[in-house]
JSON list of C-alpha atoms and ligand atoms in Angstrom, two decimals:
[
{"chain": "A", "resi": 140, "resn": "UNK", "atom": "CA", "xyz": [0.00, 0.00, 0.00]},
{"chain": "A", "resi": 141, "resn": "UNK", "atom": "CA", "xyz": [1.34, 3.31, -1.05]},
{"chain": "A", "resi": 142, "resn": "UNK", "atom": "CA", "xyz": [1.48, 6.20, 1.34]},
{"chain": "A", "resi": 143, "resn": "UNK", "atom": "CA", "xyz": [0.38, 9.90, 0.19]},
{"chain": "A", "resi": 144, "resn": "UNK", "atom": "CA", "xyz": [1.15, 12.68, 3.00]},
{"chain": "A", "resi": 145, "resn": "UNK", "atom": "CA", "xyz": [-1.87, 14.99, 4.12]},
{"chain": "A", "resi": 146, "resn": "UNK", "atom": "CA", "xyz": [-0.31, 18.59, 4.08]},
{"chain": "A", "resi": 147, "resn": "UNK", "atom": "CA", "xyz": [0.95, 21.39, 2.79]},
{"chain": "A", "resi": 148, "resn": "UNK", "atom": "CA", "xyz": [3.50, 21.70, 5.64]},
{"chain": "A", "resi": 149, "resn": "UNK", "atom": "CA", "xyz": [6.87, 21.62, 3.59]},
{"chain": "A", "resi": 150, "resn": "UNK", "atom": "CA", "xyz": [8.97, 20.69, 6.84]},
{"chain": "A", "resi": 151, "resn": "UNK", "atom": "CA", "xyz": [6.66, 17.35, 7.43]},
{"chain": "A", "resi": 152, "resn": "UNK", "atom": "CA", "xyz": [6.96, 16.59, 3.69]},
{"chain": "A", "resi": 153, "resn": "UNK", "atom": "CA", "xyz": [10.80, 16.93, 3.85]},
{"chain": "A", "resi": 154, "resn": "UNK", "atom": "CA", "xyz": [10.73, 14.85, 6.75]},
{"chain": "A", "resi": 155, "resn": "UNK", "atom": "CA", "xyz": [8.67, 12.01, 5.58]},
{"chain": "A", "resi": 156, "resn": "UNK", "atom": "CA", "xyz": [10.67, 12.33, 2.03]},
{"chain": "A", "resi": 157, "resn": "UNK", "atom": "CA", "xyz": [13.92, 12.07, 3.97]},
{"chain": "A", "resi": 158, "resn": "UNK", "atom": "CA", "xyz": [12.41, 8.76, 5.61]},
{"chain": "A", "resi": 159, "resn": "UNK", "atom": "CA", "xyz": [12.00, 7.49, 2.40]},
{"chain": "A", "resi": 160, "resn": "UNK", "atom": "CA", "xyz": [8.32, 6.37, 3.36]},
{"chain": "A", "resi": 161, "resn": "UNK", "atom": "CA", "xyz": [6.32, 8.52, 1.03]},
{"chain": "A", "resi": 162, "resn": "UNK", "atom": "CA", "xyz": [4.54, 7.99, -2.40]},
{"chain": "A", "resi": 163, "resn": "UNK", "atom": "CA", "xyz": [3.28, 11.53, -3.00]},
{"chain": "A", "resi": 164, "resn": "UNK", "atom": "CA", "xyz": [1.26, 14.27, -0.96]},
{"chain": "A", "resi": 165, "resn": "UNK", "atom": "CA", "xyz": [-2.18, 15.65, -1.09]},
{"chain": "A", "resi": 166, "resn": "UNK", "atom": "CA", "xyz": [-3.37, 19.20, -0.33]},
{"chain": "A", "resi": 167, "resn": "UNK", "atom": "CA", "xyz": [-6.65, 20.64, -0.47]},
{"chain": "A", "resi": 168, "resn": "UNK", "atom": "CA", "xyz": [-7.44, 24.69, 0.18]},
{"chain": "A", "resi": 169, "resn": "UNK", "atom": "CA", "xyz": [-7.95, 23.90, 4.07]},
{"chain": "A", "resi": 170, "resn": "UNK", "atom": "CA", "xyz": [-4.71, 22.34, 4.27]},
{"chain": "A", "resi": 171, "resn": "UNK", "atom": "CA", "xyz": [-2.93, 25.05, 2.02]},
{"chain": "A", "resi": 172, "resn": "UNK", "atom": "CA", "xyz": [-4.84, 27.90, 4.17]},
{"chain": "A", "resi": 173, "resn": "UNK", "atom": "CA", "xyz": [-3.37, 26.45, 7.64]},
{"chain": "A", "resi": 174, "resn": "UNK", "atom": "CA", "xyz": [0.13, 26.60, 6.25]},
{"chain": "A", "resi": 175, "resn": "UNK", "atom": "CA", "xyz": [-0.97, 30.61, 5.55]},
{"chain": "A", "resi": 176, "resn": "UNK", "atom": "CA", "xyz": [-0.31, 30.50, 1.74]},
{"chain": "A", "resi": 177, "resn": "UNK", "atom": "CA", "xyz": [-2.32, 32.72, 0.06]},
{"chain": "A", "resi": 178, "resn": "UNK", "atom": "CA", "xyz": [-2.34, 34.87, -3.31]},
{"chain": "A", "resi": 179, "resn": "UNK", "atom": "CA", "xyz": [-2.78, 32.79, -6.69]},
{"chain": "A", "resi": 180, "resn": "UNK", "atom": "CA", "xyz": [1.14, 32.84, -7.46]},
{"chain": "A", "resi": 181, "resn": "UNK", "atom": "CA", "xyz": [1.83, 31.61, -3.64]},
{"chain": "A", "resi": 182, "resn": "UNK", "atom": "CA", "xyz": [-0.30, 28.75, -4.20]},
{"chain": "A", "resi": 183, "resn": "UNK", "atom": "CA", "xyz": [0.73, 27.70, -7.50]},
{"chain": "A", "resi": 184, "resn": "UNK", "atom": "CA", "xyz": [4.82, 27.82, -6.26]},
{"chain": "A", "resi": 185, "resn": "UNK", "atom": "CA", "xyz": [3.67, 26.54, -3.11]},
{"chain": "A", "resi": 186, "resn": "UNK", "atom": "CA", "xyz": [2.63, 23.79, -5.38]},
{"chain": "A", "resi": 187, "resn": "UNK", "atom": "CA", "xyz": [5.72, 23.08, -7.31]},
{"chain": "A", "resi": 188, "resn": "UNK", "atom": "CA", "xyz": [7.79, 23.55, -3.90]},
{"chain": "A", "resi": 189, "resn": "UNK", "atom": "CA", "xyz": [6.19, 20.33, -2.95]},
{"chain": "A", "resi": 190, "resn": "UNK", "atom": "CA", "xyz": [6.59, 18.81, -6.32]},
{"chain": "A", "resi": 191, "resn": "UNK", "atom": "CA", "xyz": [10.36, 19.54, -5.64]},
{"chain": "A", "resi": 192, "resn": "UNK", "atom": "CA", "xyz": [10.32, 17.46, -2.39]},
{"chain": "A", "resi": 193, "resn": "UNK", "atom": "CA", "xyz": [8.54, 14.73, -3.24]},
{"chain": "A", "resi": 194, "resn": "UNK", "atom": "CA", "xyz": [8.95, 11.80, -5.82]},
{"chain": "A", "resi": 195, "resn": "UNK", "atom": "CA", "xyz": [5.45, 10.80, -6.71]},
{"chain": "A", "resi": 196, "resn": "UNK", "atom": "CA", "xyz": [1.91, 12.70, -7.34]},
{"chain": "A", "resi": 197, "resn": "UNK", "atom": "CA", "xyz": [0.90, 15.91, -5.39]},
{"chain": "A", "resi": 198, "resn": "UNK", "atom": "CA", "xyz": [-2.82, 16.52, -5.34]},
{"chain": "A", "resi": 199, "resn": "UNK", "atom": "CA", "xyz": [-3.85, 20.29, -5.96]},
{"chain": "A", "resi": 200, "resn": "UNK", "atom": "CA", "xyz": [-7.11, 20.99, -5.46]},
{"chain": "A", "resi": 201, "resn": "UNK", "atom": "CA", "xyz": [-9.47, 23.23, -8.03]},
{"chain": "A", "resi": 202, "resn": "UNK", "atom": "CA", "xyz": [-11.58, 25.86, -6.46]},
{"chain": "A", "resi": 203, "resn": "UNK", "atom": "CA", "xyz": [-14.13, 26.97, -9.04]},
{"chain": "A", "resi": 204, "resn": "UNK", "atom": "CA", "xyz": [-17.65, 24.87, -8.95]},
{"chain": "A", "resi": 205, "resn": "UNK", "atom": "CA", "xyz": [-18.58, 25.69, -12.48]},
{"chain": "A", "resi": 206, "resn": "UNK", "atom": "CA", "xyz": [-17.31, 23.01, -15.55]},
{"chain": "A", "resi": 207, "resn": "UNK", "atom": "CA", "xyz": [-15.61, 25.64, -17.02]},
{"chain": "A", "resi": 208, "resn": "UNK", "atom": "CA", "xyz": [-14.00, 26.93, -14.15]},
{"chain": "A", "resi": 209, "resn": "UNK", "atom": "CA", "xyz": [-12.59, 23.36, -13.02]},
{"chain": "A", "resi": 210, "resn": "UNK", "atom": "CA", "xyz": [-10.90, 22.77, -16.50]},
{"chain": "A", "resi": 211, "resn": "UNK", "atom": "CA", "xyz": [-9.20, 25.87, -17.28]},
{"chain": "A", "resi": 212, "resn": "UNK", "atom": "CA", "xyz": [-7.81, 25.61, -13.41]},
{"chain": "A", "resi": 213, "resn": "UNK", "atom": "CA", "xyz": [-6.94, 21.98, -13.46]},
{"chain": "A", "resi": 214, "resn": "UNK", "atom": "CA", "xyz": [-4.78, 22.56, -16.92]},
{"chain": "A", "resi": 215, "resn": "UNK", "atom": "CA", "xyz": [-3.33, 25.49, -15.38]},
{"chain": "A", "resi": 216, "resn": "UNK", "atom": "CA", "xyz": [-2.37, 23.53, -12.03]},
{"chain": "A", "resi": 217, "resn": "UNK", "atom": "CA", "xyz": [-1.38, 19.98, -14.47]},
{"chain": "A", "resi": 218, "resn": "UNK", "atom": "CA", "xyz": [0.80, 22.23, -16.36]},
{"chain": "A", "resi": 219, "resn": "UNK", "atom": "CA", "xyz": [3.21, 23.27, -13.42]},
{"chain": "A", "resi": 220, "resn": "UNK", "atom": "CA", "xyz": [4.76, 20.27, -13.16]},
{"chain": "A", "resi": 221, "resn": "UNK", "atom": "CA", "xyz": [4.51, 16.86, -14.39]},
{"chain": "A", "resi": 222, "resn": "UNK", "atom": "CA", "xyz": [3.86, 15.60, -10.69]},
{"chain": "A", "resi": 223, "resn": "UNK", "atom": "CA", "xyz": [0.48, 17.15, -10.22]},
{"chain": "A", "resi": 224, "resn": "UNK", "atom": "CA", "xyz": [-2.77, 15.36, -9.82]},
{"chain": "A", "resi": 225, "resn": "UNK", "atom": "CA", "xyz": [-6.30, 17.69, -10.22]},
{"chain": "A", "resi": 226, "resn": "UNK", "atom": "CA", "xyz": [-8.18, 17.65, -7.08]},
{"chain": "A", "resi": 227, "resn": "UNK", "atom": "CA", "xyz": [-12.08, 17.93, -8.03]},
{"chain": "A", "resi": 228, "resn": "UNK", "atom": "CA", "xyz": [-15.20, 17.52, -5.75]},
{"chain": "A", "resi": 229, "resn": "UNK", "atom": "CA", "xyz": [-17.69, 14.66, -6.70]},
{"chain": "A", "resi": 230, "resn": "UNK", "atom": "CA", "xyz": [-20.39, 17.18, -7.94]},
{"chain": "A", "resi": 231, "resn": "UNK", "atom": "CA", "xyz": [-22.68, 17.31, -11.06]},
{"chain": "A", "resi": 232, "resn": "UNK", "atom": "CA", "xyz": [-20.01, 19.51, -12.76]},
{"chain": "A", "resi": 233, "resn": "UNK", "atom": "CA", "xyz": [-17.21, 18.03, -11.09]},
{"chain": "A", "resi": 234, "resn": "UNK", "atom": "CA", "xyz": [-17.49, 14.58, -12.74]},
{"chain": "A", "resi": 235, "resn": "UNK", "atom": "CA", "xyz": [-17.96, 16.44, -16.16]},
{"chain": "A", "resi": 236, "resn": "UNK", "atom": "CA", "xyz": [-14.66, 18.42, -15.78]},
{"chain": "A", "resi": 237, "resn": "UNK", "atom": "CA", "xyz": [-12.96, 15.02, -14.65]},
{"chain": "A", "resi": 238, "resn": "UNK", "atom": "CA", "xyz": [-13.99, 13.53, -17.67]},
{"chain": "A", "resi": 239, "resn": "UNK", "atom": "CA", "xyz": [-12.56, 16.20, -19.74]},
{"chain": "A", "resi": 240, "resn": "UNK", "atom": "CA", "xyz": [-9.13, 16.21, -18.37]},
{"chain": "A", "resi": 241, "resn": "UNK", "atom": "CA", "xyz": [-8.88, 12.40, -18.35]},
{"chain": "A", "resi": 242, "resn": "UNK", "atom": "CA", "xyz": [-9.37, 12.38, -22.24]},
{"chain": "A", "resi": 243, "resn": "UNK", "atom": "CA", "xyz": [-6.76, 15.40, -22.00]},
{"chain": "A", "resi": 244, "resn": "UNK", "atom": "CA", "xyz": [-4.14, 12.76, -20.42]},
{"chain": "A", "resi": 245, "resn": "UNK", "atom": "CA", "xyz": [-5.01, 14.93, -17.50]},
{"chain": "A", "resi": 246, "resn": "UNK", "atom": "CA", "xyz": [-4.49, 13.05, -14.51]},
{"chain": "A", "resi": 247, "resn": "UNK", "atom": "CA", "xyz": [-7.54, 13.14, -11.41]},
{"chain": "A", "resi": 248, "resn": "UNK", "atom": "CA", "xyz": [-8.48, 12.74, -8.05]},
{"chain": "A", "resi": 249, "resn": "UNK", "atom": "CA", "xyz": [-12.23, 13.14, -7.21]},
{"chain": "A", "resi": 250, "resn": "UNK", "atom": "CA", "xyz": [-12.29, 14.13, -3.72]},
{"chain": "A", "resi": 251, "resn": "UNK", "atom": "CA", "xyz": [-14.84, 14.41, -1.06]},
{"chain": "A", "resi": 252, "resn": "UNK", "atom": "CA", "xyz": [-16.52, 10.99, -1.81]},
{"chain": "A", "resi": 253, "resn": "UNK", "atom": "CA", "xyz": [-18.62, 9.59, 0.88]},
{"chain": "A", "resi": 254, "resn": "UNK", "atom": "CA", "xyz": [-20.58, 6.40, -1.10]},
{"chain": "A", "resi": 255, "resn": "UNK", "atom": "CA", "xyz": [-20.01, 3.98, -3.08]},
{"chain": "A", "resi": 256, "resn": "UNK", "atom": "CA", "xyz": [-22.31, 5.47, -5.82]},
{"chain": "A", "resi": 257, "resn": "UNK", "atom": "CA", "xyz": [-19.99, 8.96, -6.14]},
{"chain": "A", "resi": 258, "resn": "UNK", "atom": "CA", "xyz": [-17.24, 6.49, -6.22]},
{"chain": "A", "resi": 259, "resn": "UNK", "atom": "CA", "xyz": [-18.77, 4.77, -9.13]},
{"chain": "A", "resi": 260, "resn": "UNK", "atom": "CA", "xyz": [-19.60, 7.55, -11.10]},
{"chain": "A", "resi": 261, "resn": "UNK", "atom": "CA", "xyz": [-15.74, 9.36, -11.07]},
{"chain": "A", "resi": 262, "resn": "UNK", "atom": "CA", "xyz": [-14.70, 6.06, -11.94]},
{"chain": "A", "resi": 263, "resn": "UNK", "atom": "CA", "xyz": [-16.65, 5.98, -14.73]},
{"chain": "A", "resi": 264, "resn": "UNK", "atom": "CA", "xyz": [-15.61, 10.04, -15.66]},
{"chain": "A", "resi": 265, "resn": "UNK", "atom": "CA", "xyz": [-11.89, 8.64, -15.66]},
{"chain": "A", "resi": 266, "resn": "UNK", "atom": "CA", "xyz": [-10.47, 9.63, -12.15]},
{"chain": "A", "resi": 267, "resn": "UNK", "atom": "CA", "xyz": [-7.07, 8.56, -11.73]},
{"chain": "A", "resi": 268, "resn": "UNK", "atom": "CA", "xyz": [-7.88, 8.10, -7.98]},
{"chain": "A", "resi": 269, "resn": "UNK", "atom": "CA", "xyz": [-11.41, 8.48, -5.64]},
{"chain": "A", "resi": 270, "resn": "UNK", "atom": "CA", "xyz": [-10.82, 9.69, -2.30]},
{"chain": "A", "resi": 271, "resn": "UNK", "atom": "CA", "xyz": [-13.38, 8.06, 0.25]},
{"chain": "A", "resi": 272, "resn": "UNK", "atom": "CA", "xyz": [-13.24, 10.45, 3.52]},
{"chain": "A", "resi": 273, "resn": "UNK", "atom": "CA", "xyz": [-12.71, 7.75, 6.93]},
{"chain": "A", "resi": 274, "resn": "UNK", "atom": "CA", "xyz": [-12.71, 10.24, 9.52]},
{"chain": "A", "resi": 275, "resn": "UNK", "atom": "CA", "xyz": [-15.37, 12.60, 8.37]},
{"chain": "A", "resi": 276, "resn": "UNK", "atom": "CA", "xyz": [-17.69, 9.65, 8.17]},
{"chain": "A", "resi": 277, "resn": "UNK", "atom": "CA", "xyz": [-16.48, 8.21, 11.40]},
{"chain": "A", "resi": 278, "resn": "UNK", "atom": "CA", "xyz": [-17.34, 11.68, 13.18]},
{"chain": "A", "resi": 279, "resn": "UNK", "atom": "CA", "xyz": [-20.96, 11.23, 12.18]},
{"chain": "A", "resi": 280, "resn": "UNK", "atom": "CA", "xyz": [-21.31, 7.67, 13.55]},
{"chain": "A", "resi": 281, "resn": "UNK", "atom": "CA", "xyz": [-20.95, 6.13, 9.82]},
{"chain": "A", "resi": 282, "resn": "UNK", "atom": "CA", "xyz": [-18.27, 3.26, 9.47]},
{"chain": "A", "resi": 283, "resn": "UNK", "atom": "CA", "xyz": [-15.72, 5.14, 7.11]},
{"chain": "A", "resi": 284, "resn": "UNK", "atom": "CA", "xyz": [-13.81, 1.69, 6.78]},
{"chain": "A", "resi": 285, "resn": "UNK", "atom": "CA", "xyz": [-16.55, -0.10, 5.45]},
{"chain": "A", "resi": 286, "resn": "UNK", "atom": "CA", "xyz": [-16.79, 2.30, 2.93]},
{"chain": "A", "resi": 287, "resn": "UNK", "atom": "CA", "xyz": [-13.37, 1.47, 1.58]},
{"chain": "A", "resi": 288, "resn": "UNK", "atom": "CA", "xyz": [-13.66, -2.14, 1.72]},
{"chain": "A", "resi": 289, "resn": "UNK", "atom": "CA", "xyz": [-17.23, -1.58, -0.25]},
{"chain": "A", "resi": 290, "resn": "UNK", "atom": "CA", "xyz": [-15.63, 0.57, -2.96]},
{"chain": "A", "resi": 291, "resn": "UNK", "atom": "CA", "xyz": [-12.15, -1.60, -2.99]},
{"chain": "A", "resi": 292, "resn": "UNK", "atom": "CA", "xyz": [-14.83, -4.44, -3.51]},
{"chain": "A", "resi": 293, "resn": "UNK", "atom": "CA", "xyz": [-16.60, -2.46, -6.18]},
{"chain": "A", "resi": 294, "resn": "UNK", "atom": "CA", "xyz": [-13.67, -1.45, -8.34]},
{"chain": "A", "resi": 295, "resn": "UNK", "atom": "CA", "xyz": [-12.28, -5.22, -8.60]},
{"chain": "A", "resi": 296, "resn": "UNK", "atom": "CA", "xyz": [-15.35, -6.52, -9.15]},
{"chain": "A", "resi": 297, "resn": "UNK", "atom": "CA", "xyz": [-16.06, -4.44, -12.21]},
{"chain": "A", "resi": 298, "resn": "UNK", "atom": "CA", "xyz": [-12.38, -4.24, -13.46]},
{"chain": "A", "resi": 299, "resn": "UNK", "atom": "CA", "xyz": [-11.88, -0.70, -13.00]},
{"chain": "A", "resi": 300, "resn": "UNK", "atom": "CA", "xyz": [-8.75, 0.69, -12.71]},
{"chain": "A", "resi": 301, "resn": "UNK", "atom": "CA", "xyz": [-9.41, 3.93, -10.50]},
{"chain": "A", "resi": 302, "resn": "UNK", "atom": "CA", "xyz": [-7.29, 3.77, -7.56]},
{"chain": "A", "resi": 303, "resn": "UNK", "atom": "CA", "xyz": [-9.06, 4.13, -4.24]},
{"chain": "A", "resi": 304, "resn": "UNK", "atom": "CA", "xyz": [-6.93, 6.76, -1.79]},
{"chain": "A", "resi": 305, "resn": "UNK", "atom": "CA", "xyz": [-8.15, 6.33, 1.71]},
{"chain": "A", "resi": 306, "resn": "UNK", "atom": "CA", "xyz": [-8.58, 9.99, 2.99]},
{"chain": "A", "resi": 307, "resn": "UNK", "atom": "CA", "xyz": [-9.30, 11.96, 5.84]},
{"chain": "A", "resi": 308, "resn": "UNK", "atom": "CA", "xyz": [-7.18, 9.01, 7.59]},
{"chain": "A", "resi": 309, "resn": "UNK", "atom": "CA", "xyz": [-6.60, 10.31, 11.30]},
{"chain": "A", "resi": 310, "resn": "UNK", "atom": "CA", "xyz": [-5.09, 7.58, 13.17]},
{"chain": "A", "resi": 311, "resn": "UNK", "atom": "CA", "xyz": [-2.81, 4.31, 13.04]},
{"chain": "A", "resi": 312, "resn": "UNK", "atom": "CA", "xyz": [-6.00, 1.79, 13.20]},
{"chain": "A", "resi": 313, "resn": "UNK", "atom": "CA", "xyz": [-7.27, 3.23, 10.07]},
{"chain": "A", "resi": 314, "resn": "UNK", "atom": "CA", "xyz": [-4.33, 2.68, 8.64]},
{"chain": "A", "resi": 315, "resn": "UNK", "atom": "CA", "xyz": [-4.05, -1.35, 9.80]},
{"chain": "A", "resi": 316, "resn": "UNK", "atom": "CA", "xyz": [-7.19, -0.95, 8.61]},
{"chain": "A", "resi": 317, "resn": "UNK", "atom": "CA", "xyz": [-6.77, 0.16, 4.87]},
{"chain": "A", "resi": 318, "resn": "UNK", "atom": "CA", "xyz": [-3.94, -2.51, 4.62]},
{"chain": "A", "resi": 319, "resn": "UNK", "atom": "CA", "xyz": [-6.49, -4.99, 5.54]},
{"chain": "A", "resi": 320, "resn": "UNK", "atom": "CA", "xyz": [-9.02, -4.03, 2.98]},
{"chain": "A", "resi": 321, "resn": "UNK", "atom": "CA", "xyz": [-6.48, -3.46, 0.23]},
{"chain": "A", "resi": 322, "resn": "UNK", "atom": "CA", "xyz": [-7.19, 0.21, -0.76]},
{"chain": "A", "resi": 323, "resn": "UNK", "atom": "CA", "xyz": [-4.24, 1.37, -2.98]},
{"chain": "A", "resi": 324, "resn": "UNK", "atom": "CA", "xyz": [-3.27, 4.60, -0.61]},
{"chain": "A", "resi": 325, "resn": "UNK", "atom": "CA", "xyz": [-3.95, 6.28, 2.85]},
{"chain": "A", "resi": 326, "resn": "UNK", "atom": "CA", "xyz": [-3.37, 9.49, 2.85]},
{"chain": "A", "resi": 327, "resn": "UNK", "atom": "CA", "xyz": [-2.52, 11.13, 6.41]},
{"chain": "A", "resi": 328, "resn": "UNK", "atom": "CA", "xyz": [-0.48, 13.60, 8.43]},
{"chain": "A", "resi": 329, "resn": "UNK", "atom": "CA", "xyz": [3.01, 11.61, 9.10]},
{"chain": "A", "resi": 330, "resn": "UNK", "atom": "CA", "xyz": [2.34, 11.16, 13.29]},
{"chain": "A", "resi": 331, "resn": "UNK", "atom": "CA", "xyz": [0.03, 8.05, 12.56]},
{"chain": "A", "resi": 332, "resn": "UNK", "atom": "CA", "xyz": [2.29, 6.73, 9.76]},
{"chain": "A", "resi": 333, "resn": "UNK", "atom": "CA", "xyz": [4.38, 6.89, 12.80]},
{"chain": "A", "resi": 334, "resn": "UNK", "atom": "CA", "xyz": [2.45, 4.87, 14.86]},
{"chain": "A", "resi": 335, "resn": "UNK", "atom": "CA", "xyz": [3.06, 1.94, 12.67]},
{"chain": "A", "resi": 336, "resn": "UNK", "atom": "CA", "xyz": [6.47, 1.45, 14.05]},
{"chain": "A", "resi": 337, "resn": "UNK", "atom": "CA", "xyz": [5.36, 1.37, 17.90]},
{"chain": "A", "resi": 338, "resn": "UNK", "atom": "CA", "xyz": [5.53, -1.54, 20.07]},
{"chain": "A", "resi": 339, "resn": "UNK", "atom": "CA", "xyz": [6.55, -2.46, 23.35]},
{"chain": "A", "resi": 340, "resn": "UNK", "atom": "CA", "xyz": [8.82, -5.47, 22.49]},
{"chain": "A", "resi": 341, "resn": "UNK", "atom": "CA", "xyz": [10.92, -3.95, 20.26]},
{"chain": "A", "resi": 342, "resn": "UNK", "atom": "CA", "xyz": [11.34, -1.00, 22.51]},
{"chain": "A", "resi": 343, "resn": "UNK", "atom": "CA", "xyz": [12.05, -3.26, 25.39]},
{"chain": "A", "resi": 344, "resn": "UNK", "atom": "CA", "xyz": [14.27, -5.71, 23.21]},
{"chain": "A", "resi": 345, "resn": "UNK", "atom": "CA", "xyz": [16.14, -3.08, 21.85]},
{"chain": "A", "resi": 346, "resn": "UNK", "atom": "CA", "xyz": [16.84, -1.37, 25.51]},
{"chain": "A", "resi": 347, "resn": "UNK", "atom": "CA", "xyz": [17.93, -5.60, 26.47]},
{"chain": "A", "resi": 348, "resn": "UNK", "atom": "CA", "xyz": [20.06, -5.63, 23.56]},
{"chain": "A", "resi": 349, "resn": "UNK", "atom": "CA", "xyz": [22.12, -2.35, 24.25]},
{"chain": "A", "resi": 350, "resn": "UNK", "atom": "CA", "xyz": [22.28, -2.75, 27.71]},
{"chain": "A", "resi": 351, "resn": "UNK", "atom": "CA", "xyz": [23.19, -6.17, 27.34]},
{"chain": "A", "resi": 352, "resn": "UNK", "atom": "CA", "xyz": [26.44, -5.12, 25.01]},
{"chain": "A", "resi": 353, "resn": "UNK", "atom": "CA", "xyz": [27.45, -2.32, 27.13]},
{"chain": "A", "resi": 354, "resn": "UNK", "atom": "CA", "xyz": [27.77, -4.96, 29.85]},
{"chain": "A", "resi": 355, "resn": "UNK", "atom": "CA", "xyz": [30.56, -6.15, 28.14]},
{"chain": "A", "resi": 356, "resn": "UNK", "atom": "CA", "xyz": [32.13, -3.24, 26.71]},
{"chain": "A", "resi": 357, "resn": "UNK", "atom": "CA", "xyz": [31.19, -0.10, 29.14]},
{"chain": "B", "resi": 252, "resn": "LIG", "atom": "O1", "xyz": [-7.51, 14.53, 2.07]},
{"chain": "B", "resi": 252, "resn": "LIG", "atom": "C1", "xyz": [-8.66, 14.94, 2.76]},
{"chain": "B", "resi": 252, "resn": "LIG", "atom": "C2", "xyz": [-8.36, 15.10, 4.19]},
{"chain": "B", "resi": 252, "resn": "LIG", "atom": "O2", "xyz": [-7.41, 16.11, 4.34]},
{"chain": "B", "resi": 252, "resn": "LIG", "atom": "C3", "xyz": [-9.48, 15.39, 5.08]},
{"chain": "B", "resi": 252, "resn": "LIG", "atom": "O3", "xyz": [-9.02, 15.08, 6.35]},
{"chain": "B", "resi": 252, "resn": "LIG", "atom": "O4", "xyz": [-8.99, 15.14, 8.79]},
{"chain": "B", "resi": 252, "resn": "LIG", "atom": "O5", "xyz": [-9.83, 17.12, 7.47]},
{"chain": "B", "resi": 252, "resn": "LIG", "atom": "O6", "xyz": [-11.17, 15.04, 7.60]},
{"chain": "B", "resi": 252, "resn": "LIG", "atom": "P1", "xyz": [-9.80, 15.62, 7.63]}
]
């Protein structure tokens, strides 16, 4: 399973980049507006500053609502580098403008899906990836997991080759989780990718081991 970083925070992309544990990075305006960048030309270098840390695709996310609108942005941000992915909402006009810059080679990821029917329907417009929000669902007492495993289900079923990027992932069960179900990328901040390496016994067997050789030689 790949991993995509959740933020615009250029520090915690370097960071994860330097791990080497990182496939790419997604963005969207909230994420872009907590790191203060603001001003069309700050965005769009802010953009191609991550493309420059990162090996792998950076999501940049549209913010016109109108067909029209959604193409002429998503060229502009596809044409900054060759790294970026569009980022377009599952609406009416959304999955029309997805469909248009898939038959432009124009790669996408429909964002803001929360059933298996959106899910269905950017697959069918030619999204590049559908991103199913966990959390969001969890905080409204809906199973965000089961959503994955439904549209995972869905896309092998049929044969489709949309890739389904787990999103809005908050903690290190939903990861275990997305592993489980075999969804192609999470996509989190880098403290529950993290979490994955915790465990007692290797913090305990690693203390035995170094005590145990400094025993010997002091
Ligand atoms: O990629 C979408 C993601 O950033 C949403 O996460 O935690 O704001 O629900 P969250």
């Amino acid at each position: 399973m790949k991993f995509f970083l959740d933020t615009a925070n250029l520090a915690q992309i370097k960071e994860a980049q330097e791990l080497g544990i990182i496939d790419g990075v997604t963005t969207n305006p909230s994420l872009m507006a907590k790191e203060g960048i603001k001003g069309e030309a700050n965005i769009l270098k802010h953009y191609v500053d991550i493309c420059e840390i990162v090996d792998g695709d950076v999501s940049a996310e549209v913010i016109s609502t109108d067909y029209e609108g959604m193409i002429a942005e998503g060229e502009k941000l596809a044409a900054l580098h060759p790294q970026i992915v569009v980022k377009v909402p599952v609406i009416k006009e959304g999955i029309k403008a997805i469909k248009y810059l898939s038959k432009k080679g124009i790669r996408t990821n429909c964002t803001l899906v929360f059933t298996t029917g959106q899910a269905l329907l950017a697959a069918k417009a030619g999204a590049t990836y559908v991103s199913p929000f966990v959390g969001r669902l969890d905080d409204i007492s809906h199973d965000g997991m089961e959503l994955i495993g439904q549209i995972v289900d869905m896309f092998n079923y049929y044969g489709m080759g949309t890739q389904v990027l787990a999103a809005s992932i908050r903690n290190t069960m939903h990861i275990i989780k997305c592993i489980e179900l075999g969804a192609d990328i999470a996509t989190c901040p880098l403290e529950p990718i993290l979490g994955l390496l915790k465990h007692p016994l290797t913090e305990s067997g690693l203390k035995k081991f170094l005590e145990d050789y400094h025993k010997l030689n002091g």
